[in-house]
Coordinates of C-alpha atoms and ligand atoms in Angstrom, one line a residue:
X237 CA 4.0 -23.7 -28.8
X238 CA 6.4 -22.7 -26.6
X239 CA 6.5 -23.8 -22.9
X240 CA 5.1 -20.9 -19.9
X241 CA 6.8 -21.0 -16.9
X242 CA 5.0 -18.4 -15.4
X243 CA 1.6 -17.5 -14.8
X244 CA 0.2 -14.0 -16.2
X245 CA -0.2 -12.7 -13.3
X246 CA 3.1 -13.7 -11.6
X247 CA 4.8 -12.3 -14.6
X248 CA 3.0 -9.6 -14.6
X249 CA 3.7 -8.8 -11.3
X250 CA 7.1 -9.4 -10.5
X251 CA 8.5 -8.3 -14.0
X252 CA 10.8 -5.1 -13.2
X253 CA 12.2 -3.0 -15.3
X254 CA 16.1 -4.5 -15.8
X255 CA 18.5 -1.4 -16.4
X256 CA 21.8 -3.4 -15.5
X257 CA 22.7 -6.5 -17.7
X258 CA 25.3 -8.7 -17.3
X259 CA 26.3 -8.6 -20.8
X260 CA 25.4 -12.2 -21.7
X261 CA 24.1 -12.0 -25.3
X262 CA 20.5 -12.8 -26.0
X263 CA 20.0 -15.1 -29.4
X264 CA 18.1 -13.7 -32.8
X265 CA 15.8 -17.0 -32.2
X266 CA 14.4 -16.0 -28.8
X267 CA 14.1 -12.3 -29.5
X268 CA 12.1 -13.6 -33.4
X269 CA 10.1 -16.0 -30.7
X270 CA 9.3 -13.2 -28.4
X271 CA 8.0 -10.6 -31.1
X272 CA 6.1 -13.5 -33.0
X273 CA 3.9 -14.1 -30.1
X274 CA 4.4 -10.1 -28.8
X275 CA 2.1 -9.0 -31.9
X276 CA -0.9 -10.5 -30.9
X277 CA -1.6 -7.6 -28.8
X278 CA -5.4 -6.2 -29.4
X279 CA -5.2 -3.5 -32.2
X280 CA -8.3 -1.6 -33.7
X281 CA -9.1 -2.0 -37.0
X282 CA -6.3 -4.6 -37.3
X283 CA -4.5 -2.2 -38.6
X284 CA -1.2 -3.9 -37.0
X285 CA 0.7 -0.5 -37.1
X286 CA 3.9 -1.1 -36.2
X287 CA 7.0 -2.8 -37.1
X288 CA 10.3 -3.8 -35.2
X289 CA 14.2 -3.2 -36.2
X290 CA 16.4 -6.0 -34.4
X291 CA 19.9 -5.9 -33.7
X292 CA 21.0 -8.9 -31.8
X293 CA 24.5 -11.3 -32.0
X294 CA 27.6 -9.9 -34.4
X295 CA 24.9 -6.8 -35.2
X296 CA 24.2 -5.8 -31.6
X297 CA 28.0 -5.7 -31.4
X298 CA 28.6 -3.4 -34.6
X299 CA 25.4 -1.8 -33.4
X300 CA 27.3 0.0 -30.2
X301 CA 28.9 1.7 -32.1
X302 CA 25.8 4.2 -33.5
X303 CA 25.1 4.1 -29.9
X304 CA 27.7 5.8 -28.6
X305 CA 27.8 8.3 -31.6
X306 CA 24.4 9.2 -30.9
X307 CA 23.2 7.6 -27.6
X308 CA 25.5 9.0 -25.2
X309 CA 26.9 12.6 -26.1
X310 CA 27.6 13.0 -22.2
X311 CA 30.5 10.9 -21.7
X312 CA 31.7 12.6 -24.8
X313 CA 31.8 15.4 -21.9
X314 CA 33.7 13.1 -18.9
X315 CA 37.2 13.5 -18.6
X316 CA 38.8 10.2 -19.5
X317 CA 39.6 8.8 -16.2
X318 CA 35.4 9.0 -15.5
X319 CA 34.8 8.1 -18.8
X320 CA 37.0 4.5 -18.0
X321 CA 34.8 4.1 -15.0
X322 CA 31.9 4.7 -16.5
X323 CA 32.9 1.9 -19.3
X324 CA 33.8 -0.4 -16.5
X325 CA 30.3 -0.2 -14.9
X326 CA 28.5 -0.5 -18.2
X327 CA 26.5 -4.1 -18.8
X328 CA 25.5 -3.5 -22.4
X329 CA 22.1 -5.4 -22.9
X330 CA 21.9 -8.4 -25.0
X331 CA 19.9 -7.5 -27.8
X332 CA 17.5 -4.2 -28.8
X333 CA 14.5 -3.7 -30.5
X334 CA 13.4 -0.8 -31.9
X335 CA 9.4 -0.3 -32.2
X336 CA 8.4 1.7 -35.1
X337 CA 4.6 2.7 -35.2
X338 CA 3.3 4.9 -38.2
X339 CA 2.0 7.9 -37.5
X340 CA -1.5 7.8 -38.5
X341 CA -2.7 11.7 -39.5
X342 CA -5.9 11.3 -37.9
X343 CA -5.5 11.6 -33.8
X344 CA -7.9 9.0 -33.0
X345 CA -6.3 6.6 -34.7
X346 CA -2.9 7.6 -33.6
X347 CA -3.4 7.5 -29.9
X348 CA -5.2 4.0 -30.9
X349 CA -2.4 2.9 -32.5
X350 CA 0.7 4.2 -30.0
X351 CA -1.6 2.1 -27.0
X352 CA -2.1 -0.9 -29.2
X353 CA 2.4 -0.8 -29.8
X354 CA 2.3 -0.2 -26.1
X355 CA 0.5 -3.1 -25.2
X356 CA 2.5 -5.3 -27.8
X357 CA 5.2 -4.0 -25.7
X358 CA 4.2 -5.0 -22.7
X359 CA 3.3 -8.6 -24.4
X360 CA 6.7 -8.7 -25.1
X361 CA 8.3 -7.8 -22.1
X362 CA 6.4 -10.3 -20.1
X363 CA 7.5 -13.3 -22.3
X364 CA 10.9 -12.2 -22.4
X365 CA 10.5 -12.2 -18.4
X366 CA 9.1 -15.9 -18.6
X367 CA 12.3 -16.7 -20.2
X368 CA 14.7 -14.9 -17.9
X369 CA 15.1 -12.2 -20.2
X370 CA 15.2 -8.8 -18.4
X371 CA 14.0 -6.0 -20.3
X372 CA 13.3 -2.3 -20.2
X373 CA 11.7 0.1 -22.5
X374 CA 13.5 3.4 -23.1
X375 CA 13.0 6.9 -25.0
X376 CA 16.0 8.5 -24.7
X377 CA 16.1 11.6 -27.0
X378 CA 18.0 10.6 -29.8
X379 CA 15.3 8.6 -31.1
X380 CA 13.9 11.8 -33.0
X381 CA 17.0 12.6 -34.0
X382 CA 16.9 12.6 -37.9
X383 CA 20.8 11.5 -38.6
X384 CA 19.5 8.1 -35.9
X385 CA 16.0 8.1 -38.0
X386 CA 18.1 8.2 -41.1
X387 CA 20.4 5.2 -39.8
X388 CA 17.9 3.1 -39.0
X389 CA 16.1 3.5 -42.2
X390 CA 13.2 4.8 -40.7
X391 CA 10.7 7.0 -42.8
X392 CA 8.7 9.6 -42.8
X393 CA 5.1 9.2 -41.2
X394 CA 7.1 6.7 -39.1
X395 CA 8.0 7.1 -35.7
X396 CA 10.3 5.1 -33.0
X397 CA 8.5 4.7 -30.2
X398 CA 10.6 2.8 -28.0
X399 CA 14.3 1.2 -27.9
X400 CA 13.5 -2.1 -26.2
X401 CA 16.4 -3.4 -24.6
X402 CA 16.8 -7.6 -23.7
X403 CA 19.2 -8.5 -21.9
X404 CA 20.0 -11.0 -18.7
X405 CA 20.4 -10.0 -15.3
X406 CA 22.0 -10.7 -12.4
X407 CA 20.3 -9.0 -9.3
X408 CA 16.5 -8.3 -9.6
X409 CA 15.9 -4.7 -8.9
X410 CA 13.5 -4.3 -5.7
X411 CA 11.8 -1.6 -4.0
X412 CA 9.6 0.0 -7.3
X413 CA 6.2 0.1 -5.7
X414 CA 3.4 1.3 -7.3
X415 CA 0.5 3.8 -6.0
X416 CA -1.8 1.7 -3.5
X417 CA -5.7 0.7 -5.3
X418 CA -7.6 2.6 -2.6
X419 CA -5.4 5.8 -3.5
X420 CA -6.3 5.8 -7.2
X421 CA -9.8 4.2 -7.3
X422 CA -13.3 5.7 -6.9
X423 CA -16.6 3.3 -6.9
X424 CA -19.3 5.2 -9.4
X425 CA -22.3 5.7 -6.6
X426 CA -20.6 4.6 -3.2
X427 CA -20.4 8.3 -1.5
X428 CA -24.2 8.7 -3.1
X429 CA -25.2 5.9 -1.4
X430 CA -23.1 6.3 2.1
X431 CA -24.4 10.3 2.1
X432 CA -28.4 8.8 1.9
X433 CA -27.5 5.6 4.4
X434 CA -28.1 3.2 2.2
X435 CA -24.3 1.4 2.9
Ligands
FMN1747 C1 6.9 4.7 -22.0 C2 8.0 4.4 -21.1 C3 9.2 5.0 -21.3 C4 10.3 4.6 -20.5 N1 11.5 5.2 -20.7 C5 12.6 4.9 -19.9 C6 13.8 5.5 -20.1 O1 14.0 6.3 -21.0 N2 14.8 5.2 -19.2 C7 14.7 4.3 -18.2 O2 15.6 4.1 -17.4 N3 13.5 3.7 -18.0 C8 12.4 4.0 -18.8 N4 11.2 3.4 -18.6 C9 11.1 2.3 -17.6 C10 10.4 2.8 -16.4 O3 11.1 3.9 -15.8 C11 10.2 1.7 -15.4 O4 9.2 0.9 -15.9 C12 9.9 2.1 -14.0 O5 11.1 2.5 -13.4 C13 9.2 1.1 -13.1 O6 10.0 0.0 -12.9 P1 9.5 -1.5 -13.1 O7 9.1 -1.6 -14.5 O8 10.8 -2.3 -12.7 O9 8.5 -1.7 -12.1 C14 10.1 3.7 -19.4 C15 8.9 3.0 -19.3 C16 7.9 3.4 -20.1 C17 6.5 2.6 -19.9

């Protein structure tokens, strides 16, 4: 079993989102560690509807390539003195995992299936943070695009759902609050009971 640092609910609530990595590379045996425990995330039916595609080490690095073929078409658009800046502020991530879920045909079971990768997701994320490992999910468009599909052997019925990046970090982003409970809850009979004085 491997050791917890943190508890659930201090991972849970100081994990950010890490979009700048400071390169360092992040080891196939920590990213296999992190998925193994990852995909015991609640999924109904056990139908466990997803699967992962890993490129980490010497395959992350060959990997950059198909990313800047398809991953950033802007800075195919920057005139090369931006496009050396831009270069120069770039921290790839570590390692990135791409999260496959089939796509069942019935809706029900779709949606259930895209929340149960979701919460795998989050599972994943979180033991990665109780590592040190940043991470953040992202959907940039060229995950539909069928030439990227196509290169990353993905299939029909089949879609990618998420490029999950790991990576370690430097500064730890702050200042990503989230709504405040009283603005977003509503207690089932309060106002009933306020309105006939019973509160
Ligand atoms: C479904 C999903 C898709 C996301 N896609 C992107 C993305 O494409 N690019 C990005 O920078 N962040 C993406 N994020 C990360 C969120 O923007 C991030 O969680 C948000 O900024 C809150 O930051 P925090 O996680 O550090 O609190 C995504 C998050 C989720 C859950």
């Amino acid at each position: 079993m491997n050791e917890q640092a943190l508890s659930v609910r201090d991972a849970i609530v100081n994990r950010r989102s890490i979009k700048n990595f400071n390169g360092q590379p992040v080891d196939l045996e920590n990213i296999n560690e992190i998925l193994d425990d990852a995909r015991w995330a609640p999924n109904h039916g056990l139908r466990n509807p997803w699967r992962f595609i890993v490129a980490a080490n010497k395959e992350y690095v060959k990997f950059q390539d198909v990313l800047k073929e398809y991953g950033v078409p802007k800075w195919k658009e920057l005139s090369e003195e931006d496009l050396e800046k831009q270069m120069k502020n770039f921290r790839a991530p570590g390692a990135v995992v791409f999260v496959v879920v089939k796509e069942d045909v019935r809706q029900k079971e779709r949606l259930e299936d895209y929340a149960a990768a979701s919460m795998l997701i989050q599972n994943a994320m979180l033991l990665a943070w109780d590592k040190g490992i940043g991470s953040c999910w992202k959907t940039p468009p060229f995950l539909d695009n069928p030439k990227f599909r196509e290169e990353l052997g993905v299939k029909q019925g089949e879609r990618i759902i998420s490029m999950l990046q790991f990576g370690y970090y430097d500064d730890y982003p702050k200042n990503r609050t989230r709504t405040p409970l009283e603005d977003i809850v509503t207690y089932y009979g309060r106002e009933e009971a306020k309105e006939a004085g019973e509160e």
